[in-house]
Short mmCIF file of C-alpha atoms and ligand atoms in Angstrom, two decimals:
data_model
loop_
_atom_site.label_atom_id
_atom_site.label_comp_id
_atom_site.label_asym_id
_atom_site.label_seq_id
_atom_site.Cartn_x
_atom_site.Cartn_y
_atom_site.Cartn_z
CA MET A 1 15.74 -113.82 92.95
CA THR A 2 15.51 -115.82 96.15
CA THR A 3 12.26 -114.26 97.29
CA HIS A 4 9.17 -113.86 95.15
CA ILE A 5 6.05 -112.94 97.08
CA ASP A 6 2.74 -113.37 95.22
CA ARG A 7 -0.95 -113.97 96.06
CA THR A 8 -0.27 -117.60 97.17
CA HIS A 9 1.40 -116.05 100.28
CA GLY A 10 -1.51 -113.79 101.14
CA ALA A 11 -2.34 -114.01 104.85
CA ALA A 12 -6.07 -113.64 104.12
CA LEU A 13 -6.12 -116.52 101.66
CA ALA A 14 -8.44 -119.29 102.95
CA SER A 15 -9.05 -122.85 101.80
CA TRP A 16 -12.26 -124.82 101.45
CA VAL A 17 -10.45 -127.68 103.27
CA GLU A 18 -11.72 -126.73 106.71
CA SER A 19 -8.79 -128.11 108.74
CA ALA A 20 -6.38 -125.79 106.86
CA HIS A 21 -7.81 -122.73 108.67
CA GLY A 22 -5.11 -121.58 111.07
CA HIS A 23 -3.33 -124.94 110.74
CA ALA A 24 0.02 -124.63 112.50
CA GLN A 25 1.88 -126.56 109.83
CA PHE A 26 -0.04 -126.76 106.59
CA PRO A 27 -2.30 -123.74 105.84
CA ILE A 28 -2.98 -122.95 102.21
CA GLN A 29 0.11 -120.67 102.17
CA ASN A 30 2.45 -123.68 102.65
CA LEU A 31 1.50 -126.43 100.14
CA PRO A 32 4.46 -128.76 100.72
CA MET A 33 5.03 -131.62 98.33
CA GLY A 34 5.50 -135.24 99.32
CA VAL A 35 5.05 -138.87 98.32
CA PHE A 36 2.30 -140.88 100.05
CA ALA A 37 0.77 -144.30 99.88
CA THR A 38 -2.65 -145.46 100.98
CA GLY A 39 -2.17 -148.95 99.52
CA ALA A 40 0.75 -150.41 97.64
CA SER A 41 1.33 -147.64 95.06
CA ALA A 42 3.13 -144.37 95.79
CA ARG A 43 1.62 -141.08 94.63
CA ILE A 44 2.60 -137.42 94.78
CA GLY A 45 0.69 -135.37 97.29
CA CYS A 46 0.43 -131.88 98.69
CA ALA A 47 -0.37 -131.33 102.37
CA ILE A 48 -3.34 -129.14 103.17
CA GLY A 49 -4.56 -128.98 106.77
CA ASP A 50 -4.84 -132.56 108.05
CA GLN A 51 -5.43 -133.81 104.50
CA VAL A 52 -3.25 -134.82 101.55
CA LEU A 53 -4.25 -133.66 98.07
CA ASP A 54 -3.62 -136.38 95.49
CA VAL A 55 -1.98 -134.14 92.80
CA ALA A 56 -2.27 -136.71 89.96
CA ALA A 57 -5.96 -137.23 90.78
CA ALA A 58 -6.48 -133.47 90.68
CA LEU A 59 -4.72 -133.36 87.30
CA SER A 60 -6.95 -136.14 85.93
CA ALA A 61 -9.98 -134.24 87.12
CA GLY A 62 -8.89 -131.21 85.05
CA LEU A 63 -8.22 -129.07 88.15
CA LEU A 64 -4.67 -127.97 87.22
CA PRO A 65 -5.37 -126.08 83.97
CA ASP A 66 -2.14 -124.06 83.65
CA VAL A 67 0.51 -126.77 84.00
CA ASP A 68 2.46 -127.82 80.91
CA THR A 69 2.97 -131.40 79.69
CA ARG A 70 6.34 -131.70 81.43
CA THR A 71 4.86 -130.64 84.76
CA ALA A 72 1.90 -133.01 84.21
CA ARG A 73 4.28 -135.91 83.75
CA ALA A 74 6.30 -134.85 86.78
CA VAL A 75 3.35 -134.99 89.15
CA THR A 76 2.11 -138.38 88.03
CA GLY A 77 5.31 -140.21 89.04
CA GLU A 78 6.11 -142.17 92.20
CA THR A 79 8.90 -139.85 93.45
CA LEU A 80 9.42 -136.08 93.38
CA ASN A 81 12.61 -136.33 91.25
CA ALA A 82 10.90 -135.14 88.04
CA TRP A 83 9.16 -132.36 89.92
CA MET A 84 12.51 -131.24 91.39
CA ALA A 85 14.00 -131.30 87.86
CA LEU A 86 11.45 -128.67 86.68
CA ASP A 87 12.48 -125.11 86.16
CA ALA A 88 11.77 -122.80 89.07
CA ALA A 89 9.11 -121.04 86.92
CA GLN A 90 7.32 -124.41 86.25
CA ARG A 91 7.27 -125.27 89.96
CA ARG A 92 5.87 -121.84 90.69
CA THR A 93 3.08 -122.23 88.09
CA LEU A 94 2.11 -125.54 89.69
CA ARG A 95 2.04 -123.84 93.09
CA VAL A 96 -0.28 -121.10 91.76
CA ASP A 97 -2.59 -123.79 90.28
CA LEU A 98 -2.62 -125.78 93.52
CA SER A 99 -3.37 -122.64 95.51
CA ARG A 100 -6.34 -121.78 93.29
CA LEU A 101 -7.63 -125.36 93.40
CA LEU A 102 -7.67 -125.33 97.22
CA GLU A 103 -8.85 -121.70 97.63
CA ALA A 104 -12.28 -121.03 99.12
CA GLY A 105 -14.43 -119.07 96.74
CA SER A 106 -12.34 -119.60 93.61
CA HIS A 107 -13.97 -121.00 90.44
CA THR A 108 -11.58 -124.01 90.41
CA GLY A 109 -12.02 -124.48 94.13
CA ALA A 110 -15.78 -124.78 93.73
CA ILE A 111 -15.31 -127.54 91.17
CA ALA A 112 -12.56 -129.23 93.21
CA GLN A 113 -14.88 -129.41 96.25
CA ARG A 114 -17.19 -131.67 94.24
CA HIS A 115 -14.27 -134.06 93.70
CA ARG A 116 -13.08 -134.07 97.34
CA GLY A 117 -13.87 -137.76 97.82
CA VAL A 118 -11.38 -138.63 95.02
CA ILE A 119 -8.67 -136.00 95.48
CA LEU A 120 -8.31 -135.77 99.27
CA HIS A 121 -7.02 -138.38 101.80
CA ALA A 122 -6.80 -137.95 105.56
CA GLN A 123 -3.10 -137.70 106.47
CA GLU A 124 -3.68 -140.24 109.29
CA ASP A 125 -4.61 -142.80 106.58
CA CYS A 126 -1.47 -142.18 104.53
CA ARG A 127 1.98 -143.67 104.83
CA MET A 128 4.61 -141.06 103.94
CA LEU A 129 7.63 -142.18 101.90
CA LEU A 130 10.99 -140.64 101.16
CA PRO A 131 10.20 -137.67 98.81
CA ALA A 132 12.78 -138.59 96.15
CA GLN A 133 15.08 -141.35 95.02
CA VAL A 134 18.26 -139.80 96.32
CA GLY A 135 21.29 -140.36 94.09
CA ASP A 136 23.75 -138.56 96.31
CA TYR A 137 23.67 -137.13 99.83
CA THR A 138 26.15 -134.56 101.07
CA ASP A 139 26.42 -133.30 104.66
CA TYR A 140 27.75 -129.81 105.33
CA TYR A 141 29.04 -128.34 108.56
CA ALA A 142 27.54 -124.86 108.23
CA GLY A 143 26.16 -124.42 111.78
CA ILE A 144 28.98 -122.23 113.09
CA HIS A 145 28.06 -122.56 116.82
CA HIS A 146 28.00 -126.33 116.48
CA ALA A 147 31.40 -126.29 114.75
CA TYR A 148 32.77 -124.01 117.49
CA ASN A 149 31.29 -126.01 120.42
CA CYS A 150 32.60 -129.33 119.00
CA GLY A 151 35.91 -127.71 118.39
CA VAL A 152 36.12 -126.60 122.07
CA ILE A 153 35.59 -130.25 123.13
CA PHE A 154 38.27 -131.67 120.82
CA ARG A 155 40.69 -128.75 120.12
CA PRO A 156 40.22 -126.09 122.76
CA GLU A 157 43.30 -124.17 121.57
CA GLN A 158 41.72 -123.66 118.11
CA PRO A 159 37.98 -124.49 118.11
CA LEU A 160 37.31 -123.35 114.53
CA GLN A 161 39.59 -124.78 111.88
CA PRO A 162 41.43 -122.11 109.83
CA ASN A 163 39.39 -122.96 106.70
CA TYR A 164 35.96 -122.64 108.37
CA LYS A 165 35.10 -119.08 107.37
CA HIS A 166 36.66 -119.41 103.92
CA LEU A 167 34.73 -122.39 102.55
CA PRO A 168 31.69 -124.52 103.46
CA VAL A 169 33.14 -127.75 104.82
CA ALA A 170 31.30 -130.97 103.93
CA TYR A 171 31.68 -134.73 103.36
CA HIS A 172 29.93 -137.11 100.93
CA GLY A 173 27.38 -139.13 102.82
CA ARG A 174 25.46 -142.33 102.20
CA ALA A 175 22.16 -142.27 100.21
CA SER A 176 21.09 -145.92 100.74
CA THR A 177 20.42 -145.43 104.45
CA LEU A 178 18.26 -142.29 104.14
CA MET A 179 14.86 -143.14 105.66
CA PRO A 180 11.61 -141.19 106.03
CA SER A 181 10.43 -140.00 109.44
CA GLY A 182 9.01 -142.81 111.56
CA VAL A 183 11.46 -145.56 110.60
CA PRO A 184 13.19 -146.80 113.78
CA VAL A 185 16.99 -146.47 114.06
CA HIS A 186 18.84 -149.61 115.16
CA ARG A 187 21.73 -149.08 117.50
CA PRO A 188 24.79 -149.75 115.38
CA SER A 189 27.83 -151.79 116.40
CA GLY A 190 31.29 -150.77 115.41
CA GLN A 191 34.85 -150.38 116.52
CA VAL A 192 35.54 -148.12 119.42
CA ARG A 193 38.73 -147.11 121.14
CA VAL A 194 39.83 -148.68 124.44
CA ASP A 195 43.03 -147.49 126.15
CA GLY A 196 45.06 -150.22 127.83
CA ASP A 197 48.63 -150.68 128.89
CA GLY A 198 49.69 -151.38 125.34
CA GLY A 199 48.19 -148.10 124.05
CA PRO A 200 44.92 -147.55 122.18
CA GLN A 201 43.13 -150.64 120.76
CA GLY A 202 39.92 -151.28 118.90
CA ARG A 203 36.98 -153.16 120.39
CA PHE A 204 33.83 -154.16 118.45
CA GLN A 205 30.65 -153.38 120.40
CA PRO A 206 27.26 -151.62 120.20
CA THR A 207 27.79 -147.85 120.32
CA ALA A 208 27.52 -146.44 123.82
CA ARG A 209 27.35 -142.85 122.52
CA LEU A 210 24.39 -142.72 120.15
CA ASP A 211 23.42 -139.13 119.30
CA TYR A 212 21.06 -137.21 116.98
CA GLU A 213 21.90 -134.11 114.92
CA LEU A 214 19.36 -131.41 114.18
CA GLU A 215 19.84 -130.27 110.59
CA LEU A 216 17.91 -128.93 107.63
CA ALA A 217 17.52 -130.91 104.41
CA ILE A 218 18.06 -129.07 101.13
CA TRP A 219 16.45 -130.78 98.13
CA VAL A 220 18.37 -130.16 94.88
CA GLY A 221 16.37 -128.99 91.87
CA PRO A 222 17.51 -129.13 88.18
CA GLY A 223 21.25 -129.35 88.93
CA ASN A 224 24.07 -129.16 86.43
CA PRO A 225 25.96 -131.28 83.82
CA LEU A 226 29.38 -132.71 84.74
CA ALA A 227 32.27 -130.24 84.39
CA THR A 228 30.05 -127.20 84.67
CA ARG A 229 29.37 -125.09 87.73
CA ILE A 230 26.30 -123.41 89.12
CA ASP A 231 26.86 -119.68 89.50
CA ILE A 232 26.04 -118.31 92.97
CA ALA A 233 23.56 -115.88 91.34
CA GLN A 234 21.56 -118.85 89.93
CA ALA A 235 22.11 -121.26 92.75
CA ALA A 236 18.79 -120.52 94.57
CA GLN A 237 16.91 -121.71 91.45
CA HIS A 238 18.53 -125.10 91.96
CA VAL A 239 16.97 -125.62 95.39
CA ALA A 240 13.49 -127.16 95.08
CA GLY A 241 12.75 -127.10 98.80
CA PHE A 242 13.65 -127.83 102.41
CA GLY A 243 12.94 -130.36 105.12
CA LEU A 244 14.20 -131.53 108.50
CA LEU A 245 17.11 -133.98 108.76
CA ASN A 246 18.38 -136.06 111.70
CA ASP A 247 21.96 -137.21 111.06
CA TRP A 248 22.08 -140.00 113.68
CA SER A 249 25.69 -140.31 114.91
CA ALA A 250 27.65 -142.89 116.96
CA ARG A 251 30.19 -140.66 118.64
CA ASP A 252 32.52 -143.36 119.97
CA ILE A 253 32.74 -145.04 116.53
CA GLN A 254 33.15 -141.63 114.86
CA ALA A 255 35.94 -140.52 117.24
CA TRP A 256 38.10 -143.64 116.64
CA GLU A 257 37.61 -143.96 112.86
CA SER A 258 37.73 -140.37 111.72
CA ALA A 259 41.52 -140.01 111.54
CA PRO A 260 42.62 -138.89 109.07
CA LEU A 261 39.47 -139.10 106.93
CA GLY A 262 35.93 -138.00 107.74
CA PRO A 263 32.85 -139.79 109.04
CA PHE A 264 32.15 -143.33 107.92
CA LEU A 265 30.41 -146.04 110.05
CA GLY A 266 29.79 -143.48 112.82
CA LYS A 267 27.28 -141.84 110.48
CA ASN A 268 26.26 -144.18 107.67
CA PHE A 269 23.92 -146.53 109.57
CA MET A 270 20.90 -144.23 109.05
CA THR A 271 19.77 -140.69 108.42
CA SER A 272 16.17 -139.62 108.92
CA VAL A 273 14.37 -137.07 106.71
CA SER A 274 10.97 -135.41 107.14
CA PRO A 275 8.56 -136.40 104.36
CA TRP A 276 7.18 -133.01 103.33
CA VAL A 277 9.24 -130.78 101.05
CA VAL A 278 8.54 -127.17 101.99
CA THR A 279 9.07 -125.52 98.63
CA SER A 280 11.51 -122.66 97.98
CA ASP A 281 8.43 -120.70 96.87
CA ALA A 282 6.62 -121.29 100.19
CA MET A 283 9.80 -120.11 102.00
CA ALA A 284 9.92 -116.77 100.16
CA PRO A 285 8.54 -114.72 103.13
CA PHE A 286 10.90 -116.49 105.57
CA ARG A 287 14.22 -115.70 104.07
CA ALA A 288 16.81 -113.69 105.99
CA ALA A 289 20.10 -111.92 105.46
CA ARG A 290 23.04 -114.29 105.61
CA MET A 291 24.87 -114.39 108.94
CA PRO A 292 26.76 -111.11 109.44
CA ARG A 293 30.52 -111.13 109.12
CA ASP A 294 32.79 -109.09 111.43
CA ALA A 295 35.41 -106.77 109.88
CA SER A 296 38.00 -109.41 110.82
CA ASP A 297 36.14 -112.23 109.00
CA PRO A 298 37.18 -113.04 105.41
CA ARG A 299 34.84 -111.79 102.68
CA PRO A 300 33.53 -114.80 100.71
CA LEU A 301 35.51 -115.40 97.50
CA ALA A 302 33.69 -114.19 94.36
CA TYR A 303 32.20 -117.61 93.45
CA LEU A 304 30.53 -117.63 96.93
CA ASP A 305 29.46 -114.01 96.96
CA ASP A 306 26.25 -112.46 95.60
CA ALA A 307 24.40 -109.31 96.73
CA ASP A 308 20.96 -110.92 96.55
CA ASP A 309 22.19 -113.99 98.47
CA ALA A 310 23.79 -111.82 101.11
CA ALA A 311 20.56 -109.83 101.53
CA CYS A 312 18.06 -112.71 101.63
CA GLY A 313 19.79 -116.05 101.02
CA GLY A 314 19.54 -117.15 104.68
CA LEU A 315 16.61 -118.92 106.36
CA SER A 316 14.49 -117.92 109.34
CA ILE A 317 13.12 -121.17 110.77
CA ALA A 318 12.47 -121.84 114.44
CA LEU A 319 13.72 -125.35 115.19
CA GLU A 320 13.03 -127.67 118.11
CA VAL A 321 14.25 -131.06 119.36
CA HIS A 322 11.90 -133.17 121.53
CA LEU A 323 12.78 -136.34 123.40
CA SER A 324 10.49 -138.95 124.84
CA THR A 325 11.90 -141.94 126.69
CA ARG A 326 10.18 -145.27 127.14
CA ARG A 327 9.54 -144.49 130.81
CA MET A 328 8.02 -141.10 129.93
CA ARG A 329 5.62 -142.75 127.44
CA GLU A 330 4.69 -145.49 129.90
CA ALA A 331 3.86 -142.79 132.50
CA GLY A 332 1.81 -140.86 129.91
CA LEU A 333 4.23 -137.88 129.99
CA ALA A 334 4.49 -135.53 127.02
CA PRO A 335 7.83 -135.37 125.17
CA HIS A 336 10.37 -133.03 126.69
CA ARG A 337 11.80 -130.18 124.60
CA LEU A 338 15.56 -130.65 124.77
CA SER A 339 16.51 -127.50 122.84
CA HIS A 340 15.40 -124.89 120.37
CA GLY A 341 17.32 -122.91 117.82
CA ASP A 342 17.06 -121.07 114.53
CA ALA A 343 18.30 -121.76 111.04
CA SER A 344 19.71 -118.20 110.94
CA ALA A 345 22.71 -119.71 112.82
CA LEU A 346 24.04 -121.12 109.53
CA TRP A 347 27.30 -119.43 108.41
CA TRP A 348 26.78 -120.50 104.83
CA THR A 349 23.55 -120.13 102.80
CA PRO A 350 21.96 -122.92 100.74
CA ALA A 351 23.01 -121.08 97.56
CA GLN A 352 26.64 -120.90 98.77
CA MET A 353 26.49 -124.67 99.48
CA VAL A 354 25.16 -125.40 95.96
CA ALA A 355 27.74 -123.06 94.32
CA HIS A 356 30.62 -124.53 96.30
CA HIS A 357 29.50 -128.19 95.70
CA THR A 358 29.67 -127.62 91.93
CA ALA A 359 32.71 -125.25 91.88
CA GLY A 360 35.02 -128.02 90.65
CA GLY A 361 32.60 -129.36 88.06
CA CYS A 362 30.75 -131.91 90.19
CA ASN A 363 27.23 -132.46 88.82
CA LEU A 364 24.26 -132.17 91.12
CA ARG A 365 21.20 -134.10 90.05
CA PRO A 366 17.44 -133.62 90.75
CA GLY A 367 16.61 -135.21 94.08
CA ASP A 368 20.12 -135.09 95.49
CA LEU A 369 20.03 -134.22 99.17
CA ILE A 370 22.19 -131.75 101.05
CA GLY A 371 22.30 -131.58 104.88
CA THR A 372 23.19 -128.19 106.31
CA GLY A 373 25.12 -129.55 109.34
CA THR A 374 24.00 -129.44 112.94
CA ILE A 375 22.31 -126.20 114.00
CA SER A 376 23.06 -124.88 117.49
CA MET A 377 22.71 -121.53 119.14
CA PRO A 378 25.65 -119.51 120.49
CA GLU A 379 25.35 -120.08 124.22
CA GLY A 380 24.00 -122.34 126.91
CA ARG A 381 22.31 -125.61 126.24
CA GLU A 382 20.45 -124.68 123.02
CA CYS A 383 22.44 -127.20 121.02
CA GLY A 384 21.54 -129.42 118.08
CA CYS A 385 23.02 -132.65 119.47
CA LEU A 386 23.80 -134.31 122.80
CA LEU A 387 27.56 -134.33 122.29
CA GLU A 388 27.53 -130.52 122.66
CA MET A 389 24.73 -130.31 125.16
CA THR A 390 26.47 -132.71 127.58
CA HIS A 391 30.02 -131.53 126.80
CA GLY A 392 31.05 -134.88 125.43
CA GLY A 393 28.92 -136.80 127.96
CA LYS A 394 30.41 -135.10 131.02
CA ARG A 395 27.33 -133.08 132.01
CA PRO A 396 24.27 -135.23 131.53
CA VAL A 397 20.90 -133.71 130.69
CA GLN A 398 18.28 -133.91 133.45
CA LEU A 399 14.83 -134.88 132.26
CA PRO A 400 11.68 -133.70 134.14
CA ASN A 401 10.85 -137.30 135.33
CA GLY A 402 14.24 -137.71 136.96
CA GLU A 403 15.94 -139.62 134.21
CA VAL A 404 19.26 -138.37 132.87
CA ARG A 405 20.83 -138.71 129.41
CA SER A 406 24.39 -138.31 128.27
CA PHE A 407 23.56 -140.09 125.01
CA LEU A 408 20.45 -141.87 123.65
CA GLU A 409 19.19 -145.10 125.18
CA ASP A 410 17.06 -147.81 123.61
CA GLY A 411 13.43 -146.79 123.45
CA ASP A 412 14.26 -143.07 123.21
CA GLU A 413 12.34 -141.20 120.50
CA VAL A 414 13.70 -138.02 119.00
CA VAL A 415 11.35 -135.60 117.14
CA LEU A 416 12.53 -132.57 115.16
CA ARG A 417 10.15 -129.75 114.33
CA GLY A 418 10.43 -126.52 112.36
CA THR A 419 8.18 -123.48 112.14
CA CYS A 420 8.36 -120.21 110.14
CA ARG A 421 6.71 -117.07 111.52
CA ARG A 422 6.71 -113.55 110.23
CA GLU A 423 4.53 -110.55 111.00
CA GLY A 424 1.92 -110.11 108.26
CA PHE A 425 2.22 -113.64 106.92
CA ALA A 426 0.57 -116.98 107.82
CA SER A 427 2.86 -119.28 109.83
CA ILE A 428 3.89 -122.47 108.15
CA GLY A 429 5.57 -125.63 109.43
CA PHE A 430 7.71 -128.50 108.37
CA GLY A 431 5.78 -131.34 110.01
CA GLU A 432 8.11 -133.56 111.93
CA CYS A 433 11.15 -135.81 111.61
CA ARG A 434 10.71 -138.69 114.12
CA GLY A 435 12.79 -141.75 114.94
CA GLN A 436 12.89 -144.22 117.81
CA VAL A 437 16.03 -146.05 118.97
CA ARG A 438 15.88 -149.87 118.88
CA GLY A 439 18.50 -152.06 120.54
CA1 CA B 501 25.89 -133.91 110.39
#
């Protein structure tokens, strides 16, 4: 099942970590996993309020009594790959133990409080790293309004390709340039098209059309051996958690190079990922029905169709993009919210993406990363990238301080945020995915 609600989700649950009370991102109901460093060595942590719980230190102090030896090994590593490789039941047992450890009034919590100097670090003193060593990164195109809006710009006569509602479209991305939130993005140079008397020619120059893309990150769990497939009914068990992802894009390089194959240098210079993995268990109250199909839409083929996934395989996450320019920061102005949207605008669910990825026998491995594709809303300017928002650069965005943007300029900083809210449950957040453009 995709959703399993238990006492770790209880709205009344409170932590002895004071800052977790009503924390907008990391109350005790969230417990996202990440990798942090206070000095040279990387350790696995769990966010609670404005603190990070050192999970291995908590294990050493005997505060995680129910975890088995495989889980114990997994949480003492320097990446989350081994944790992602655990069975869904093992990850859930760890979550229950972490919840008890951090719960106010629990027996374990009372003991843990006496160890707080050893097991807790202030988040502001921690450097957050990429959660996993990513073997492979795949980027889907599942945001249907983004696909439609981009299609209108490039192919107004047929905005959605004929395959779009039949299969989740994707390309294989680049893992070596995945970076955690906070790492600056350097404006890439590449070949762009110039039209002269002799027809189109290439010119090598810094991109003049640097863009961001608001996406969700899907962290792959156990995965599958080569030449096997993951059944749609089991696919949710192979998702360890979620994050925010910014697929930085150079639109002029992308437009010239992407014929007839897909994105290459227009995308591979860097991709930013938020450092906290919001677990599939934490997301249980915030699942949604998959996007409804009209009678004229094709029914998903059997390998992409499952009743549980149709009922609750989607995600309900409020998403926001904020921009601050150098001039805004120098004037002490707050970042400007460029757009907001919701993950429910994904045509394909994470389980469908996993099932499709493996349908031909491709093996997914623990710590592989899947991007959902840019998430935009149906109308207006609530778009997940500037290409759409400015109609290919033709209608620049006006910022409150009088500046305008068609595409990103040096010094611009983009911050993605995500929040889950549902009546009767504590709200949880994804933290942020931040990156500043350098020339
Ligand atoms: Ca993308």
